[in-house]
XYZ file of C-alpha atoms in Angstrom:
672
model
C 218.962 230.301 141.192
C 219.042 232.893 143.949
C 222.030 235.243 144.597
C 222.562 235.249 148.195
C 223.510 231.936 149.597
C 227.448 230.778 151.078
C 227.902 227.078 151.098
C 227.509 225.330 154.541
C 230.600 225.675 156.704
C 232.274 228.529 154.784
C 234.234 230.934 156.807
C 233.961 234.344 155.342
C 236.438 237.690 156.780
C 235.669 241.160 155.546
C 237.972 243.793 156.341
C 236.362 247.098 155.948
C 238.527 250.257 155.542
C 237.003 252.231 157.963
C 237.873 250.962 160.859
C 237.236 253.774 163.231
C 234.908 252.697 165.740
C 235.320 248.978 164.437
C 234.045 245.523 165.820
C 233.941 242.290 165.316
C 230.076 241.269 163.738
C 229.539 237.144 164.487
C 226.175 236.369 161.958
C 224.521 232.777 162.541
C 222.121 231.231 159.799
C 219.570 231.646 159.145
C 220.033 235.364 160.350
C 219.907 237.993 157.601
C 222.319 241.421 157.635
C 220.051 245.068 157.069
C 222.382 247.592 158.945
C 225.766 249.133 157.550
C 228.610 247.217 157.935
C 231.554 249.503 156.931
C 232.578 250.394 160.321
C 233.333 246.930 161.499
C 236.134 245.776 161.702
C 235.377 241.899 160.829
C 232.943 240.017 159.872
C 232.572 236.400 160.687
C 230.042 234.717 158.396
C 230.656 231.198 160.449
C 226.727 229.701 159.145
C 225.012 229.987 155.681
C 223.038 231.300 154.225
C 223.681 235.361 154.788
C 222.593 238.174 152.816
C 225.019 240.930 152.988
C 222.634 244.088 152.191
C 223.810 247.060 153.493
C 224.577 249.795 150.586
C 227.219 251.921 149.297
C 227.305 253.198 145.176
C 230.866 253.808 143.828
C 232.941 250.883 145.240
C 233.857 247.729 143.850
C 233.611 243.906 145.232
C 237.253 242.072 146.086
C 236.838 238.428 145.947
C 240.371 237.077 146.324
C 241.644 233.376 146.737
C 245.537 233.144 146.536
C 244.814 235.444 143.668
C 242.753 239.204 144.023
C 239.799 238.855 141.528
C 237.773 242.364 140.985
C 234.057 243.021 140.234
C 232.920 246.435 139.098
C 229.540 247.259 140.008
C 228.502 250.380 139.745
C 224.229 250.234 140.625
C 225.151 249.306 144.397
C 227.944 247.860 146.602
C 227.681 246.025 149.786
C 230.402 247.757 151.607
C 232.433 250.413 150.963
C 236.051 249.621 149.883
C 235.959 246.084 151.420
C 237.270 242.747 150.177
C 236.274 238.916 150.755
C 238.375 236.723 151.857
C 237.561 233.125 150.460
C 239.104 230.750 153.322
C 241.408 228.543 152.397
C 239.525 225.656 152.894
C 237.668 226.836 149.715
C 240.024 224.709 146.920
C 239.467 225.240 144.228
C 237.030 228.448 144.551
C 233.082 228.183 143.987
C 230.775 229.268 141.706
C 230.607 233.382 142.771
C 227.643 235.159 141.523
C 226.311 238.799 142.379
C 222.773 240.190 141.630
C 221.540 243.208 140.454
C 220.969 244.304 144.305
C 224.032 243.481 145.469
C 224.112 240.321 147.279
C 227.084 237.665 146.829
C 226.439 233.975 146.321
C 228.887 231.225 146.724
C 227.773 227.693 145.655
C 229.019 224.128 145.901
C 229.135 220.771 147.142
C 227.121 217.673 145.867
C 223.098 218.226 144.830
C 220.391 215.726 144.791
C 217.679 215.968 142.622
C 214.342 216.718 143.795
C 210.830 215.538 141.524
C 207.892 217.131 141.148
C 204.635 216.148 139.693
C 201.871 218.099 139.388
C 198.638 218.866 138.019
C 195.669 221.277 138.173
C 191.779 221.548 138.081
C 191.160 217.612 137.817
C 187.442 218.548 138.727
C 186.673 214.592 140.082
C 187.542 213.759 136.582
C 187.760 209.886 137.929
C 187.130 208.217 134.039
C 189.196 209.197 131.326
C 187.653 212.574 129.904
C 188.163 211.258 127.024
C 190.778 212.355 123.812
C 193.304 215.343 123.336
C 193.889 215.917 119.398
C 197.863 215.162 118.366
C 198.454 218.096 116.964
C 196.039 221.521 116.640
C 195.766 220.316 112.685
C 194.170 217.072 113.246
C 190.480 217.301 112.855
C 189.506 215.156 115.430
C 191.280 214.006 118.857
C 193.048 211.638 118.748
C 194.579 209.658 121.998
C 192.555 208.270 124.683
C 193.866 209.925 127.846
C 193.038 210.195 131.529
C 191.157 208.340 135.069
C 192.928 209.082 137.761
C 194.002 205.174 137.700
C 196.449 205.931 134.772
C 197.075 209.112 136.564
C 198.813 206.928 139.208
C 200.068 204.529 137.011
C 201.951 207.632 135.591
C 203.123 208.892 138.537
C 203.946 205.179 139.982
C 206.636 205.232 137.476
C 208.188 208.923 138.064
C 207.783 207.782 141.522
C 210.311 204.751 140.219
C 212.614 206.845 138.548
C 212.975 209.143 142.029
C 211.861 208.366 145.058
C 212.874 211.950 146.391
C 209.178 212.485 145.043
C 206.143 215.112 145.823
C 202.805 215.018 144.650
C 200.604 218.673 144.301
C 197.864 219.861 142.812
C 197.103 223.638 142.135
C 193.306 223.182 142.861
C 189.633 222.565 141.577
C 190.400 218.672 142.664
C 186.676 218.665 143.327
C 183.537 220.998 142.805
C 182.116 220.871 138.763
C 182.716 217.541 139.102
C 180.709 214.567 136.685
C 178.200 212.606 138.193
C 180.135 209.408 139.955
C 181.927 211.967 142.266
C 179.481 214.745 142.817
C 176.363 212.422 143.637
C 178.376 210.929 146.272
C 179.774 215.204 147.294
C 183.616 214.596 145.567
C 184.080 211.820 148.343
C 185.320 209.460 145.621
C 187.948 212.180 144.387
C 189.418 212.765 147.488
C 189.643 209.059 148.114
C 191.206 208.310 145.502
C 193.520 211.091 145.813
C 194.800 209.450 148.662
C 196.226 206.582 147.122
C 197.450 207.950 144.335
C 199.922 210.116 146.922
C 199.051 213.461 146.556
C 200.482 215.853 149.393
C 199.370 219.193 148.701
C 196.765 221.363 146.787
C 196.642 224.338 146.653
C 192.703 225.936 147.235
C 190.789 226.410 143.680
C 187.393 228.689 143.458
C 185.614 225.304 142.973
C 186.853 223.720 146.228
C 184.311 226.510 147.384
C 180.810 225.775 145.889
C 179.151 223.930 148.670
C 180.837 226.192 151.376
C 183.645 226.503 153.768
C 182.053 224.065 156.155
C 181.347 221.455 153.725
C 185.511 222.454 152.241
C 186.601 221.648 155.465
C 184.811 218.622 155.937
C 186.519 217.162 152.935
C 189.854 217.576 154.846
C 188.780 216.028 158.361
C 186.628 213.555 157.312
C 183.608 212.594 158.453
C 179.625 212.067 156.452
C 177.731 214.546 155.198
C 175.169 215.997 157.221
C 172.141 215.536 154.944
C 172.560 213.644 152.144
C 172.639 210.018 152.098
C 174.994 209.411 149.221
C 177.090 209.994 151.687
C 180.413 207.437 153.475
C 179.709 204.491 151.261
C 182.978 203.232 151.811
C 181.062 199.673 152.803
C 179.969 199.535 149.034
C 183.544 200.661 147.769
C 186.082 199.658 150.034
C 187.285 202.414 151.927
C 187.079 203.163 156.038
C 183.140 204.758 157.680
C 182.892 207.270 157.825
C 184.977 209.333 155.227
C 188.235 208.997 155.553
C 188.996 212.846 154.773
C 191.929 213.691 152.413
C 195.378 212.831 154.010
C 197.163 215.241 151.611
C 196.862 218.919 153.411
C 195.031 221.265 152.145
C 196.933 225.082 151.835
C 194.824 228.489 151.567
C 197.582 230.653 152.716
C 196.055 233.933 151.237
C 192.246 232.813 152.173
C 191.336 234.496 155.476
C 189.307 234.276 158.219
C 187.444 237.743 158.741
C 185.935 237.038 162.116
C 189.781 236.335 163.620
C 192.510 237.213 161.104
C 193.437 233.516 160.753
C 193.723 231.474 157.084
C 191.205 228.976 156.822
C 193.409 226.058 155.784
C 197.946 226.578 156.674
C 199.668 228.888 153.808
C 202.696 226.760 153.619
C 204.074 223.322 153.983
C 206.976 221.924 154.714
C 208.557 218.620 153.308
C 212.076 217.338 154.008
C 213.412 215.310 150.680
C 216.656 213.992 151.245
C 217.662 215.586 153.971
C 216.183 218.973 152.025
C 213.381 221.303 153.027
C 211.224 221.969 151.081
C 208.992 224.707 151.405
C 205.475 224.819 149.289
C 202.682 227.754 149.950
C 199.225 227.529 148.596
C 197.475 230.503 146.660
C 194.008 230.603 145.589
C 192.239 232.621 143.443
C 192.141 235.981 144.618
C 189.134 236.619 142.977
C 187.612 233.201 144.328
C 184.322 235.880 145.385
C 183.208 236.614 141.722
C 182.775 233.229 140.589
C 181.532 230.876 143.226
C 178.140 231.461 145.638
C 179.126 234.486 147.718
C 176.897 232.655 150.474
C 179.421 229.790 150.195
C 182.371 232.120 151.229
C 180.473 234.828 153.211
C 183.059 235.449 156.640
C 186.077 234.950 154.073
C 188.530 237.427 152.525
C 190.839 236.539 149.773
C 194.590 238.434 149.602
C 196.481 239.713 146.313
C 198.046 236.514 146.157
C 202.127 237.979 145.219
C 201.880 240.092 148.443
C 200.732 237.239 150.581
C 203.106 235.017 149.251
C 206.193 237.363 150.114
C 205.537 238.185 153.183
C 205.692 234.472 153.735
C 209.123 234.568 152.884
C 211.193 235.224 156.102
C 208.977 232.936 157.746
C 209.894 229.917 155.200
C 213.598 231.105 155.746
C 213.553 231.166 160.055
C 212.702 227.465 158.929
C 215.950 226.947 157.173
C 214.119 226.341 154.042
C 215.703 227.804 151.261
C 213.816 226.306 147.896
C 210.137 227.426 147.689
C 207.447 226.128 145.631
C 204.203 228.221 144.981
C 201.091 226.383 143.877
C 198.650 228.814 142.980
C 194.825 228.458 141.410
C 195.492 231.409 138.733
C 196.885 230.963 135.238
C 197.184 231.978 131.635
C 196.505 231.694 128.355
C 198.724 230.462 125.322
C 197.228 231.139 121.447
C 197.744 227.840 120.615
C 195.334 224.555 120.530
C 195.382 222.680 122.998
C 197.181 219.254 122.571
C 199.317 216.778 122.638
C 202.765 218.495 120.123
C 201.907 221.977 121.844
C 201.487 221.229 125.847
C 205.675 222.547 126.563
C 205.038 226.158 124.833
C 204.443 229.374 125.813
C 203.893 231.156 122.959
C 203.046 234.734 123.008
C 204.294 234.297 126.991
C 201.799 234.571 128.568
C 201.509 237.965 128.158
C 198.700 240.019 129.693
C 197.656 237.387 132.017
C 197.263 237.458 135.417
C 199.471 234.691 136.330
C 201.956 236.680 134.493
C 201.464 239.794 136.539
C 201.342 237.615 139.681
C 204.943 236.364 138.726
C 206.389 239.375 137.396
C 205.924 240.709 141.266
C 207.283 238.118 143.536
C 210.262 237.691 145.441
C 213.614 236.356 144.289
C 213.138 233.400 146.934
C 211.016 231.135 144.682
C 211.981 228.955 142.513
C 208.744 227.926 140.440
C 205.542 228.177 140.228
C 202.765 225.667 139.180
C 199.376 227.723 138.030
C 195.744 226.252 137.255
C 192.862 227.522 136.843
C 192.410 228.134 132.829
C 193.054 225.110 131.334
C 195.714 224.896 129.741
C 198.841 223.194 129.517
C 201.791 225.564 129.094
C 205.662 225.454 130.183
C 206.648 228.619 130.401
C 210.056 230.922 131.937
C 208.970 234.052 133.412
C 210.514 236.945 135.006
C 210.517 237.431 138.447
C 210.505 240.770 140.771
C 214.301 241.406 139.992
C 213.838 240.282 136.691
C 215.433 236.180 137.036
C 213.616 233.926 134.870
C 211.584 230.840 136.618
C 209.471 228.315 135.466
C 205.800 228.782 135.837
C 203.550 225.557 134.563
C 200.394 224.123 133.678
C 198.768 220.881 133.409
C 196.190 220.937 130.957
C 192.609 220.222 133.019
C 190.923 217.028 134.347
C 194.031 214.785 134.247
C 195.213 214.797 130.383
C 198.596 216.297 131.410
C 201.117 215.850 133.962
C 203.707 217.906 135.058
C 207.328 216.308 135.638
C 209.429 219.151 137.117
C 212.636 217.959 138.209
C 214.973 220.678 140.855
C 218.599 220.242 141.187
C 219.552 221.334 144.780
C 222.613 222.197 146.817
C 222.216 219.504 149.764
C 224.472 221.417 151.921
C 222.534 224.993 151.710
C 219.273 223.708 150.286
C 218.996 225.885 147.638
C 217.595 225.184 144.422
C 220.331 224.863 141.471
C 218.103 224.322 138.285
C 214.416 223.405 137.095
C 213.779 221.523 134.446
C 210.125 220.969 133.440
C 208.403 218.802 130.768
C 204.189 218.420 130.702
C 203.680 214.445 130.052
C 199.821 213.315 128.388
C 198.215 210.476 130.522
C 198.202 207.946 127.380
C 195.619 205.657 128.047
C 197.402 203.259 125.578
C 200.820 203.552 126.702
C 202.055 199.985 127.668
C 204.998 200.732 129.448
C 202.456 202.512 132.586
C 200.228 200.268 135.121
C 196.694 201.422 135.564
C 196.583 201.417 139.778
C 194.311 198.617 140.259
C 192.924 199.560 143.545
C 191.910 202.991 142.491
C 189.580 201.357 139.545
C 187.714 199.024 141.928
C 187.121 201.968 143.829
C 185.735 203.728 140.766
C 183.970 201.483 139.510
C 182.542 200.804 143.011
C 181.059 204.456 143.048
C 180.357 203.745 138.553
C 178.263 201.097 139.458
C 176.002 203.177 142.317
C 176.068 205.766 140.138
C 174.762 204.202 136.850
C 171.441 203.870 137.013
C 170.733 207.219 138.249
C 173.126 208.250 135.645
C 171.744 206.129 132.273
C 167.723 207.700 132.946
C 166.307 208.891 129.952
C 165.014 212.541 130.375
C 164.411 213.467 126.929
C 165.276 213.152 123.375
C 167.611 216.242 121.235
C 167.674 216.302 117.291
C 170.825 217.374 117.112
C 173.794 218.466 118.887
C 173.103 221.093 120.991
C 176.459 223.259 122.049
C 177.657 226.452 124.043
C 179.410 227.374 120.477
C 179.232 230.852 120.927
C 177.821 234.093 117.995
C 179.985 236.717 117.827
C 177.379 238.166 119.824
C 177.819 235.788 122.827
C 175.204 233.106 122.550
C 174.677 229.625 122.281
C 172.241 226.952 121.089
C 172.206 225.144 125.029
C 172.636 228.271 126.328
C 169.049 229.508 124.607
C 167.732 225.749 125.865
C 168.316 225.908 129.344
C 167.319 230.415 129.273
C 163.912 228.282 128.276
C 164.197 225.774 130.710
C 164.525 227.938 134.002
C 161.404 230.961 132.293
C 158.853 227.588 131.949
C 159.652 226.344 135.427
C 158.835 229.534 137.253
C 157.067 231.553 134.512
C 153.383 230.348 136.537
C 151.109 231.250 139.333
C 152.659 230.428 142.665
C 156.396 229.242 140.967
C 157.722 233.145 140.039
C 155.019 235.039 137.733
C 158.458 236.052 135.275
C 158.706 236.838 132.054
C 162.728 236.107 131.505
C 165.120 233.791 132.586
C 168.959 234.901 132.266
C 172.069 231.815 132.930
C 175.232 232.931 133.680
C 177.764 231.304 130.760
C 179.947 229.855 132.827
C 177.162 227.706 134.820
C 177.187 225.853 131.309
C 179.714 223.333 131.822
C 180.148 220.350 128.815
C 177.749 220.024 125.418
C 174.503 217.807 124.607
C 176.297 215.365 122.255
C 174.031 213.795 119.536
C 175.652 210.703 118.893
C 174.912 207.733 121.430
C 177.711 207.985 124.305
C 176.259 205.047 126.511
C 173.750 202.226 125.865
C 171.177 204.873 125.515
C 170.351 205.043 121.971
C 171.877 207.901 119.853
C 169.422 211.848 119.877
C 168.357 209.892 123.953
C 169.780 212.495 126.790
C 170.075 211.051 130.047
C 170.197 212.557 133.495
C 174.072 211.808 133.434
C 174.495 213.890 130.113
C 172.785 216.447 131.582
C 174.142 216.685 134.931
C 177.954 217.131 133.190
C 175.957 220.190 131.549
C 175.160 221.857 134.945
C 176.886 219.828 137.971
C 176.634 222.811 140.653
C 173.173 221.682 142.157
C 172.012 225.706 141.555
C 168.271 226.738 142.554
C 166.322 228.763 140.732
C 165.662 232.313 142.243
C 162.978 234.328 141.105
C 163.007 238.104 141.629
C 161.799 241.907 140.788
C 163.815 244.401 138.546
C 163.420 247.848 137.490
C 163.497 248.229 133.271
C 166.484 250.350 135.417
C 167.972 247.060 136.849
C 167.940 245.046 134.091
C 169.546 247.263 131.640
C 172.328 247.967 134.299
C 172.780 243.741 134.502
C 173.346 243.472 130.175
C 176.021 246.170 130.718
C 178.137 244.254 133.951
C 178.091 242.145 131.365
C 181.025 243.987 129.888
C 184.652 244.608 131.304
C 184.702 248.312 132.548
C 181.498 248.846 133.510
C 181.987 248.802 137.795
C 178.341 251.019 137.866
C 176.557 250.116 141.440
C 179.536 248.217 142.510
C 180.366 247.345 146.152
C 182.964 249.090 148.217
C 185.425 245.590 147.858
C 184.599 244.678 144.028
C 187.243 244.117 141.644
C 188.150 248.093 140.504
C 188.237 246.906 136.623
C 184.880 245.245 136.598
C 184.999 242.131 134.651
C 187.979 240.141 133.266
C 186.237 239.539 130.322
C 182.717 240.309 129.006
C 180.531 237.467 130.567
C 177.288 237.454 127.655
C 174.506 236.444 129.365
C 172.249 233.387 128.192
C 168.587 234.495 127.806
C 164.960 232.806 127.518
C 162.762 233.244 124.972
C 160.917 236.509 124.005
C 164.133 238.613 125.562
C 166.059 240.543 123.117
C 168.405 243.266 122.846
C 171.360 245.176 120.823
C 174.544 245.806 122.044
C 177.859 247.016 120.433
C 181.576 247.850 121.666
C 181.770 251.479 122.163
C 185.040 251.657 124.020
C 182.866 253.538 126.912
C 182.031 251.967 129.969
C 178.371 251.628 130.527
C 177.229 252.456 126.907
C 177.479 248.986 125.442
C 173.704 247.936 125.411
C 171.191 249.748 123.674
C 168.379 250.581 126.163
C 165.431 250.855 123.456
C 166.465 247.663 121.815
C 166.029 245.642 125.437
C 162.465 244.029 124.691
C 160.130 241.992 126.164
C 157.948 240.141 123.386
C 158.736 242.649 121.332
C 157.806 245.377 123.540
C 160.295 247.781 124.570
C 160.843 247.599 128.354
C 160.244 250.286 130.724
C 163.235 251.525 132.636
C 160.340 252.602 135.871
C 158.468 249.279 135.500
C 159.208 246.611 137.375
C 159.642 242.889 135.758
C 159.934 239.813 137.534
C 162.833 237.780 136.263
C 164.746 234.523 136.660
C 168.459 233.971 137.660
C 170.442 230.534 139.182
C 171.549 231.120 142.990
C 174.627 231.644 142.289
C 173.968 234.878 140.194
C 171.352 236.133 143.038
C 173.969 236.630 145.653
C 176.073 238.494 142.930
C 178.543 235.967 141.669
C 180.257 237.052 138.390
C 180.146 240.026 139.375
C 176.375 240.932 138.792
C 175.768 242.373 141.470
C 172.765 245.023 140.508
C 170.900 241.448 141.265
C 171.740 241.512 144.808
C 168.801 244.349 145.097
C 166.210 242.470 143.628
C 163.268 242.121 145.688
C 160.600 239.664 146.145
C 162.658 236.861 146.277
C 161.062 233.077 146.157
C 163.178 230.230 145.327
C 162.490 227.377 143.210
C 163.613 224.193 142.007
C 167.487 222.245 141.193
C 168.055 223.688 138.340
C 168.657 220.034 136.290
C 165.068 219.655 137.494
C 164.334 222.445 135.565
C 166.543 220.805 132.742
C 164.865 217.684 132.354
C 161.033 218.978 132.800
C 161.871 221.204 130.213
C 162.867 218.004 128.393
C 159.589 216.143 129.360
C 156.850 218.766 128.266
C 158.807 219.264 124.592
C 159.577 216.009 123.549
C 162.323 216.491 121.158
C 163.926 219.193 121.742
C 166.394 221.130 118.852
C 169.215 223.500 119.243
C 167.923 227.123 120.268
C 167.622 229.953 117.628
C 170.725 231.912 118.487
C 168.806 234.876 117.957
C 167.881 236.769 120.778
C 170.991 238.886 120.917
C 172.311 241.020 118.907
C 176.000 242.703 117.890
C 175.531 245.967 116.109
C 178.521 246.987 113.909
């Protein structure tokens, strides 16, 4: 609990020992005292809450009601030698606490419980994403989970337990979505979230996948300007034109460079059972480095902690004492995600971005709901003042919900306690009734998408997965890079000699086992779309051999050579090993010296060492070509030529090759 509030209606007086030039100071909520009060004869705090923050070392603070209780406080005192006398109306004396900053808190009176239901990283997963293993040791996943109709059923059940409920998301409800959502520009996800009862969503990085203009359409509604697969309300039973989000997008740290205004509101205030609760929405600061740069052109992404702290006075000025941060940033727990581990916090999110942010947060923040890392955890992390606050995350794709209860003193709106519990969205739970109206909408979208999704585009001989070798290469990465080289190597199509693919753009595995009606080994368009859902286009460009070497070095943490002035000063947050096409090879090792991991002599194309001074045509996707994933050297590429969609290139590769086997994983070599 925060340590600077007085119960509503409490009248206090403070008599200072130094009475020269004494005066009486009357204070009214929500004013905060920032000056030295030691010369005051009397201070009347007729309205609460109030923060007495003048500092004077060496004295004691006396609290009295009938008898006097003296609390020694060596570090900081509010008033030299003064005493605070409680009004006779305060009987019995309420709870009294003093913070390390010397603030005094008196709490008492009736409380209310406000429930918050949270999730994150939904990614348009309207249908079940599959299963979740029961425990880390389980050989196979075992619990059927998710589906937005089941999520809505769980939320309805929780609301029946407490009508004072707010539903929130910590970002990425759209973007990188399955075909049933993405084919319709995620309109179905917004429509079903409206009916699920979502109140607020902090904007994540994937909300920017189609650019800020399209994101604003998600909020305000209207039809897509060019795609006929938009505004299908007549077919699915929703309004026409597309209704837009009935919930609020929040993005406190995303600012339009031209006018300094936030792209969406910084915060929202919801009155719940008479209590004003503030929700601050925060976007991943590194968003410009992991989405197509053109999609965030003209936007600035500010520091998360500094932005939150700067908003606290605004919220307090509006009478808000209960503050929740919804942030699209997170951490990782070193345990396999499973039903039995979703409430653990092994490692305490050590060395994670979210821990560093929470450690800087103002003590006014009561709760942090996080995301981005697709992890489930339930943690207690110290804020700036050392007080532990709840930090939660609910896995991803609707597998898990977080059930949070805030106990709040009604008179002052101050949070007393926070309890959180991650729960699995179990599709076999007989106590839950999935939402039939939402299921109907999803089913109708699926009916439209199914003929496209079930079209067989090729066959595979075995599972082709994203599993990485120690060097960072995957069988699926090999196949995708080969497909992009095939698409761009012809005369007039790029004349490329090598293709590079970013690993973050590969979102799923290709499995041999039959997953629908197509038959084992057959690859459908829908399955391929799940692997590459971003709709990126291929770009051919010219790099020198030296620039290819720089590109490979920019994969690794610590190498910032060639970085622009506004780029992250620490380089990559982790090694991003690019997948490379057939005929390209190189060796690397961790040397501990930035920009010195790759041996230039080992960089070869078709067995011939790359000449630093020679020019080479390379293929990348448009995300990478614009400097995405901090691959800034690619922005220096010349003679650019646009090409096909990445997914079309993959389909063509399967058409040309017939049966496709897993990639050999022998192009990148890690030296000891």
